[in-house]
Amino acid sequence: WRDWSSDVCSSDLNDTKQDIQTSGNDIRQVSEFRISANTQARMLISLSDKIYQAKERAICREYITNALDSMTYSGKSASEIVITLPTFDDSNFKVRDFGEGLTENEIANVFCVFGESTKRQSNAYVGQIGIGGKAAFCISDSFTVTSWVSGVKSIYQCIKGDTTKLHQCLLLSSCISDEPSGIEICIP
């Protein structure tokens, strides 16, 4: 349940706490459910590809709402977000926001981690589950993330794995830039 009159989440649906009580002498825990090192790549493919039915619409929704969240966090207007649709001359879909951008540490420890989110502290943000940033993998084997933070432009290539190899994120370049902070996602 969320208290929509407040900006603070009263309860996160993904963080439901349980108090389990049992009775009987022979009851014991056998295991916890988990993803093993051997099944991790297969599960990440399912989470980044197989969950979407209307894949092109999902891509638009996920990256535009991420841009909206970034602009909200920065106190900027959503009308500043730049969305570039594919054309015959340029087949890339792009979303550019002018929020805070992501540092290399945030790319590695938030953006690239399934289930990680910085948006759970407030109802002001749409994303909270931590899988939407990887949605591009449902239609493309790679996509580019360009981040502008504190006068530095960094370009990352995100590469889809397979059922035996994990997805990867590579830093392609980093240079001084006078462009405004933010993120641009480019999906071929």
PDB file of C-alpha atoms in Angstrom:
ATOM      1  CA  TRP A   1       0.000   0.000   0.000  1.00  0.00           C
ATOM      2  CA  ARG A   2       1.244   3.442  -0.819  1.00  0.00           C
ATOM      3  CA  ASP A   3       0.198   6.661   0.810  1.00  0.00           C
ATOM      4  CA  TRP A   4      -0.254   8.753  -2.349  1.00  0.00           C
ATOM      5  CA  SER A   5      -0.729  11.917  -0.297  1.00  0.00           C
ATOM      6  CA  SER A   6       2.954  11.754   0.639  1.00  0.00           C
ATOM      7  CA  ASP A   7       6.080  11.894  -1.491  1.00  0.00           C
ATOM      8  CA  VAL A   8       7.649   9.154   0.602  1.00  0.00           C
ATOM      9  CA  CYS A   9       6.813   5.504  -0.058  1.00  0.00           C
ATOM     10  CA  SER A  10       5.108   3.978   2.939  1.00  0.00           C
ATOM     11  CA  SER A  11       5.941   0.493   1.691  1.00  0.00           C
ATOM     12  CA  ASP A  12       7.868  -0.784  -1.318  1.00  0.00           C
ATOM     13  CA  LEU A  13       6.149  -3.685  -3.044  1.00  0.00           C
ATOM     14  CA  ASN A  14       9.532  -5.302  -3.677  1.00  0.00           C
ATOM     15  CA  ASP A  15      10.550  -5.120  -0.007  1.00  0.00           C
ATOM     16  CA  THR A  16       7.694  -7.004   1.618  1.00  0.00           C
ATOM     17  CA  LYS A  17       8.770  -8.248   5.052  1.00  0.00           C
ATOM     18  CA  GLN A  18       7.529 -11.588   6.332  1.00  0.00           C
ATOM     19  CA  ASP A  19       7.458 -13.164   9.761  1.00  0.00           C
ATOM     20  CA  ILE A  20       7.385 -16.926   9.252  1.00  0.00           C
ATOM     21  CA  GLN A  21       6.378 -19.151  12.134  1.00  0.00           C
ATOM     22  CA  THR A  22       6.401 -22.937  12.072  1.00  0.00           C
ATOM     23  CA  SER A  23       5.656 -25.657  14.540  1.00  0.00           C
ATOM     24  CA  GLY A  24       6.845 -29.224  14.637  1.00  0.00           C
ATOM     25  CA  ASN A  25      10.080 -30.979  15.495  1.00  0.00           C
ATOM     26  CA  ASP A  26      11.207 -32.010  11.996  1.00  0.00           C
ATOM     27  CA  ILE A  27      10.724 -28.703  10.196  1.00  0.00           C
ATOM     28  CA  ARG A  28      13.942 -27.138   8.934  1.00  0.00           C
ATOM     29  CA  GLN A  29      15.045 -24.899   6.112  1.00  0.00           C
ATOM     30  CA  VAL A  30      16.451 -26.846   3.188  1.00  0.00           C
ATOM     31  CA  SER A  31      17.569 -23.901   1.034  1.00  0.00           C
ATOM     32  CA  GLU A  32      16.909 -20.342  -0.026  1.00  0.00           C
ATOM     33  CA  PHE A  33      15.867 -19.573  -3.595  1.00  0.00           C
ATOM     34  CA  ARG A  34      18.693 -17.968  -5.532  1.00  0.00           C
ATOM     35  CA  ILE A  35      20.372 -17.533  -8.870  1.00  0.00           C
ATOM     36  CA  SER A  36      23.573 -19.555  -9.114  1.00  0.00           C
ATOM     37  CA  ALA A  37      26.703 -18.594 -11.019  1.00  0.00           C
ATOM     38  CA  ASN A  38      25.786 -21.289 -13.562  1.00  0.00           C
ATOM     39  CA  THR A  39      22.275 -19.907 -14.191  1.00  0.00           C
ATOM     40  CA  GLN A  40      22.929 -16.178 -13.837  1.00  0.00           C
ATOM     41  CA  ALA A  41      23.509 -15.455 -17.545  1.00  0.00           C
ATOM     42  CA  ARG A  42      20.336 -17.328 -18.542  1.00  0.00           C
ATOM     43  CA  MET A  43      18.284 -15.434 -15.938  1.00  0.00           C
ATOM     44  CA  LEU A  44      19.647 -12.052 -17.045  1.00  0.00           C
ATOM     45  CA  ILE A  45      18.609 -12.817 -20.635  1.00  0.00           C
ATOM     46  CA  SER A  46      15.102 -13.561 -19.364  1.00  0.00           C
ATOM     47  CA  LEU A  47      14.949 -10.343 -17.328  1.00  0.00           C
ATOM     48  CA  SER A  48      16.276  -8.098 -20.089  1.00  0.00           C
ATOM     49  CA  ASP A  49      14.633  -9.695 -23.113  1.00  0.00           C
ATOM     50  CA  LYS A  50      11.868 -12.206 -22.534  1.00  0.00           C
ATOM     51  CA  ILE A  51       9.617 -10.184 -20.190  1.00  0.00           C
ATOM     52  CA  TYR A  52       8.521  -7.652 -22.810  1.00  0.00           C
ATOM     53  CA  GLN A  53       5.703  -8.418 -25.261  1.00  0.00           C
ATOM     54  CA  ALA A  54       5.480  -5.080 -27.069  1.00  0.00           C
ATOM     55  CA  LYS A  55       9.234  -4.583 -27.220  1.00  0.00           C
ATOM     56  CA  GLU A  56       9.434  -1.282 -29.126  1.00  0.00           C
ATOM     57  CA  ARG A  57       6.836   0.317 -26.846  1.00  0.00           C
ATOM     58  CA  ALA A  58       8.630  -1.052 -23.778  1.00  0.00           C
ATOM     59  CA  ILE A  59      11.875   0.558 -24.944  1.00  0.00           C
ATOM     60  CA  CYS A  60      10.172   3.936 -25.344  1.00  0.00           C
ATOM     61  CA  ARG A  61       8.419   3.649 -21.979  1.00  0.00           C
ATOM     62  CA  GLU A  62      11.487   2.512 -20.014  1.00  0.00           C
ATOM     63  CA  TYR A  63      13.970   5.102 -21.294  1.00  0.00           C
ATOM     64  CA  ILE A  64      11.577   8.030 -21.428  1.00  0.00           C
ATOM     65  CA  THR A  65      10.435   7.361 -17.851  1.00  0.00           C
ATOM     66  CA  ASN A  66      14.074   7.020 -16.751  1.00  0.00           C
ATOM     67  CA  ALA A  67      14.743  10.423 -18.345  1.00  0.00           C
ATOM     68  CA  LEU A  68      11.645  11.825 -16.631  1.00  0.00           C
ATOM     69  CA  ASP A  69      12.865  10.492 -13.270  1.00  0.00           C
ATOM     70  CA  SER A  70      16.278  12.055 -13.855  1.00  0.00           C
ATOM     71  CA  MET A  71      14.762  15.417 -14.700  1.00  0.00           C
ATOM     72  CA  THR A  72      12.416  15.216 -11.687  1.00  0.00           C
ATOM     73  CA  TYR A  73      15.359  14.465  -9.393  1.00  0.00           C
ATOM     74  CA  SER A  74      17.248  17.460 -10.828  1.00  0.00           C
ATOM     75  CA  GLY A  75      14.246  19.774 -10.524  1.00  0.00           C
ATOM     76  CA  LYS A  76      14.109  20.314 -14.279  1.00  0.00           C
ATOM     77  CA  SER A  77      11.174  20.271 -16.672  1.00  0.00           C
ATOM     78  CA  ALA A  78      10.313  17.103 -18.576  1.00  0.00           C
ATOM     79  CA  SER A  79       9.830  19.305 -21.655  1.00  0.00           C
ATOM     80  CA  GLU A  80      13.636  19.544 -21.930  1.00  0.00           C
ATOM     81  CA  ILE A  81      14.023  15.804 -22.650  1.00  0.00           C
ATOM     82  CA  VAL A  82      15.125  15.199 -26.245  1.00  0.00           C
ATOM     83  CA  ILE A  83      13.667  12.129 -27.955  1.00  0.00           C
ATOM     84  CA  THR A  84      14.956  11.156 -31.395  1.00  0.00           C
ATOM     85  CA  LEU A  85      12.949   8.575 -33.307  1.00  0.00           C
ATOM     86  CA  PRO A  86      14.525   6.347 -35.975  1.00  0.00           C
ATOM     87  CA  THR A  87      14.401   7.543 -39.580  1.00  0.00           C
ATOM     88  CA  PHE A  88      15.677   6.174 -42.893  1.00  0.00           C
ATOM     89  CA  ASP A  89      18.785   8.338 -42.486  1.00  0.00           C
ATOM     90  CA  ASP A  90      19.430   7.458 -38.829  1.00  0.00           C
ATOM     91  CA  SER A  91      17.967   4.195 -37.539  1.00  0.00           C
ATOM     92  CA  ASN A  92      18.823   4.945 -33.888  1.00  0.00           C
ATOM     93  CA  PHE A  93      16.312   5.622 -31.117  1.00  0.00           C
ATOM     94  CA  LYS A  94      17.738   8.159 -28.643  1.00  0.00           C
ATOM     95  CA  VAL A  95      16.619   9.661 -25.365  1.00  0.00           C
ATOM     96  CA  ARG A  96      18.661  12.517 -23.865  1.00  0.00           C
ATOM     97  CA  ASP A  97      17.977  13.990 -20.455  1.00  0.00           C
ATOM     98  CA  PHE A  98      19.691  16.871 -18.677  1.00  0.00           C
ATOM     99  CA  GLY A  99      19.728  15.472 -15.165  1.00  0.00           C
ATOM    100  CA  GLU A 100      22.768  14.678 -13.050  1.00  0.00           C
ATOM    101  CA  GLY A 101      24.271  12.005 -15.334  1.00  0.00           C
ATOM    102  CA  LEU A 102      25.934   8.838 -14.014  1.00  0.00           C
ATOM    103  CA  THR A 103      29.503   8.458 -12.831  1.00  0.00           C
ATOM    104  CA  GLU A 104      31.484   5.360 -13.802  1.00  0.00           C
ATOM    105  CA  ASN A 105      30.823   4.007 -10.306  1.00  0.00           C
ATOM    106  CA  GLU A 106      27.051   4.557 -10.730  1.00  0.00           C
ATOM    107  CA  ILE A 107      27.131   2.899 -14.161  1.00  0.00           C
ATOM    108  CA  ALA A 108      28.898  -0.141 -12.671  1.00  0.00           C
ATOM    109  CA  ASN A 109      27.012  -0.408  -9.381  1.00  0.00           C
ATOM    110  CA  VAL A 110      23.508   0.815 -10.223  1.00  0.00           C
ATOM    111  CA  PHE A 111      22.861   0.858 -13.992  1.00  0.00           C
ATOM    112  CA  CYS A 112      24.535  -2.514 -14.659  1.00  0.00           C
ATOM    113  CA  VAL A 113      23.058  -4.290 -11.621  1.00  0.00           C
ATOM    114  CA  PHE A 114      19.719  -6.014 -12.157  1.00  0.00           C
ATOM    115  CA  GLY A 115      17.306  -5.066  -9.385  1.00  0.00           C
ATOM    116  CA  GLU A 116      19.316  -2.051  -8.198  1.00  0.00           C
ATOM    117  CA  SER A 117      17.527   1.296  -8.059  1.00  0.00           C
ATOM    118  CA  THR A 118      18.070   4.711  -6.518  1.00  0.00           C
ATOM    119  CA  LYS A 119      14.374   5.612  -6.921  1.00  0.00           C
ATOM    120  CA  ARG A 120      12.702   3.707  -4.088  1.00  0.00           C
ATOM    121  CA  GLN A 121      12.782   6.559  -1.578  1.00  0.00           C
ATOM    122  CA  SER A 122       9.961   8.577  -3.153  1.00  0.00           C
ATOM    123  CA  ASN A 123       6.714   8.276  -5.084  1.00  0.00           C
ATOM    124  CA  ALA A 124       7.965  11.135  -7.260  1.00  0.00           C
ATOM    125  CA  TYR A 125       9.814   8.585  -9.426  1.00  0.00           C
ATOM    126  CA  VAL A 126       8.356   6.037 -11.832  1.00  0.00           C
ATOM    127  CA  GLY A 127      11.157   3.465 -11.917  1.00  0.00           C
ATOM    128  CA  GLN A 128      11.911   1.406  -8.823  1.00  0.00           C
ATOM    129  CA  ILE A 129      12.368  -2.219  -9.845  1.00  0.00           C
ATOM    130  CA  GLY A 130      15.818  -1.876 -11.406  1.00  0.00           C
ATOM    131  CA  ILE A 131      15.444  -3.653 -14.750  1.00  0.00           C
ATOM    132  CA  GLY A 132      14.179  -0.946 -17.130  1.00  0.00           C
ATOM    133  CA  GLY A 133      17.640   0.428 -17.922  1.00  0.00           C
ATOM    134  CA  LYS A 134      18.502  -2.915 -19.504  1.00  0.00           C
ATOM    135  CA  ALA A 135      15.385  -3.028 -21.700  1.00  0.00           C
ATOM    136  CA  ALA A 136      17.314  -2.199 -24.886  1.00  0.00           C
ATOM    137  CA  PHE A 137      18.614  -5.771 -24.858  1.00  0.00           C
ATOM    138  CA  CYS A 138      15.127  -6.974 -25.853  1.00  0.00           C
ATOM    139  CA  ILE A 139      15.594  -5.535 -29.374  1.00  0.00           C
ATOM    140  CA  SER A 140      19.329  -5.025 -29.759  1.00  0.00           C
ATOM    141  CA  ASP A 141      22.555  -6.865 -29.012  1.00  0.00           C
ATOM    142  CA  SER A 142      24.166  -3.591 -27.939  1.00  0.00           C
ATOM    143  CA  PHE A 143      23.365  -0.001 -27.106  1.00  0.00           C
ATOM    144  CA  THR A 144      25.294   3.099 -26.092  1.00  0.00           C
ATOM    145  CA  VAL A 145      25.059   5.128 -22.900  1.00  0.00           C
ATOM    146  CA  THR A 146      26.666   8.564 -22.971  1.00  0.00           C
ATOM    147  CA  SER A 147      26.953  10.302 -19.617  1.00  0.00           C
ATOM    148  CA  TRP A 148      27.960  13.887 -18.918  1.00  0.00           C
ATOM    149  CA  VAL A 149      29.016  14.507 -15.302  1.00  0.00           C
ATOM    150  CA  SER A 150      31.013  17.447 -13.917  1.00  0.00           C
ATOM    151  CA  GLY A 151      32.419  18.459 -17.295  1.00  0.00           C
ATOM    152  CA  VAL A 152      33.375  14.936 -18.369  1.00  0.00           C
ATOM    153  CA  LYS A 153      31.699  13.027 -21.193  1.00  0.00           C
ATOM    154  CA  SER A 154      31.942   9.220 -20.956  1.00  0.00           C
ATOM    155  CA  ILE A 155      30.680   6.796 -23.594  1.00  0.00           C
ATOM    156  CA  TYR A 156      29.783   3.230 -22.614  1.00  0.00           C
ATOM    157  CA  GLN A 157      28.868   0.335 -24.900  1.00  0.00           C
ATOM    158  CA  CYS A 158      26.448  -2.175 -23.359  1.00  0.00           C
ATOM    159  CA  ILE A 159      26.725  -5.610 -24.974  1.00  0.00           C
ATOM    160  CA  LYS A 160      24.190  -8.406 -24.638  1.00  0.00           C
ATOM    161  CA  GLY A 161      25.419 -11.757 -23.399  1.00  0.00           C
ATOM    162  CA  ASP A 162      23.824 -15.116 -24.028  1.00  0.00           C
ATOM    163  CA  THR A 163      22.701 -18.022 -21.877  1.00  0.00           C
ATOM    164  CA  THR A 164      26.314 -18.742 -20.883  1.00  0.00           C
ATOM    165  CA  LYS A 165      27.984 -15.309 -21.018  1.00  0.00           C
ATOM    166  CA  LEU A 166      26.959 -12.268 -18.944  1.00  0.00           C
ATOM    167  CA  HIS A 167      26.044  -8.892 -20.436  1.00  0.00           C
ATOM    168  CA  GLN A 168      28.951  -6.432 -20.413  1.00  0.00           C
ATOM    169  CA  CYS A 169      29.437  -2.686 -20.207  1.00  0.00           C
ATOM    170  CA  LEU A 170      32.601  -1.243 -21.752  1.00  0.00           C
ATOM    171  CA  LEU A 171      33.960   2.271 -21.310  1.00  0.00           C
ATOM    172  CA  LEU A 172      34.766   3.380 -24.879  1.00  0.00           C
ATOM    173  CA  SER A 173      36.019   6.888 -24.175  1.00  0.00           C
ATOM    174  CA  SER A 174      36.087   9.677 -21.657  1.00  0.00           C
ATOM    175  CA  CYS A 175      36.967  13.310 -22.363  1.00  0.00           C
ATOM    176  CA  ILE A 176      36.465  16.869 -21.133  1.00  0.00           C
ATOM    177  CA  SER A 177      33.176  18.369 -22.340  1.00  0.00           C
ATOM    178  CA  ASP A 178      31.282  21.609 -21.941  1.00  0.00           C
ATOM    179  CA  GLU A 179      27.932  19.966 -22.702  1.00  0.00           C
ATOM    180  CA  PRO A 180      25.258  19.988 -19.971  1.00  0.00           C
ATOM    181  CA  SER A 181      25.113  17.060 -17.575  1.00  0.00           C
ATOM    182  CA  GLY A 182      22.778  14.144 -18.214  1.00  0.00           C
ATOM    183  CA  ILE A 183      22.418  10.841 -20.010  1.00  0.00           C
ATOM    184  CA  GLU A 184      21.779   9.850 -23.609  1.00  0.00           C
ATOM    185  CA  ILE A 185      20.701   6.310 -24.444  1.00  0.00           C
ATOM    186  CA  CYS A 186      21.201   5.348 -28.100  1.00  0.00           C
ATOM    187  CA  ILE A 187      19.636   2.105 -29.335  1.00  0.00           C
ATOM    188  CA  PRO A 188      20.226   0.950 -32.907  1.00  0.00           C
TER     189      PRO A 188
END
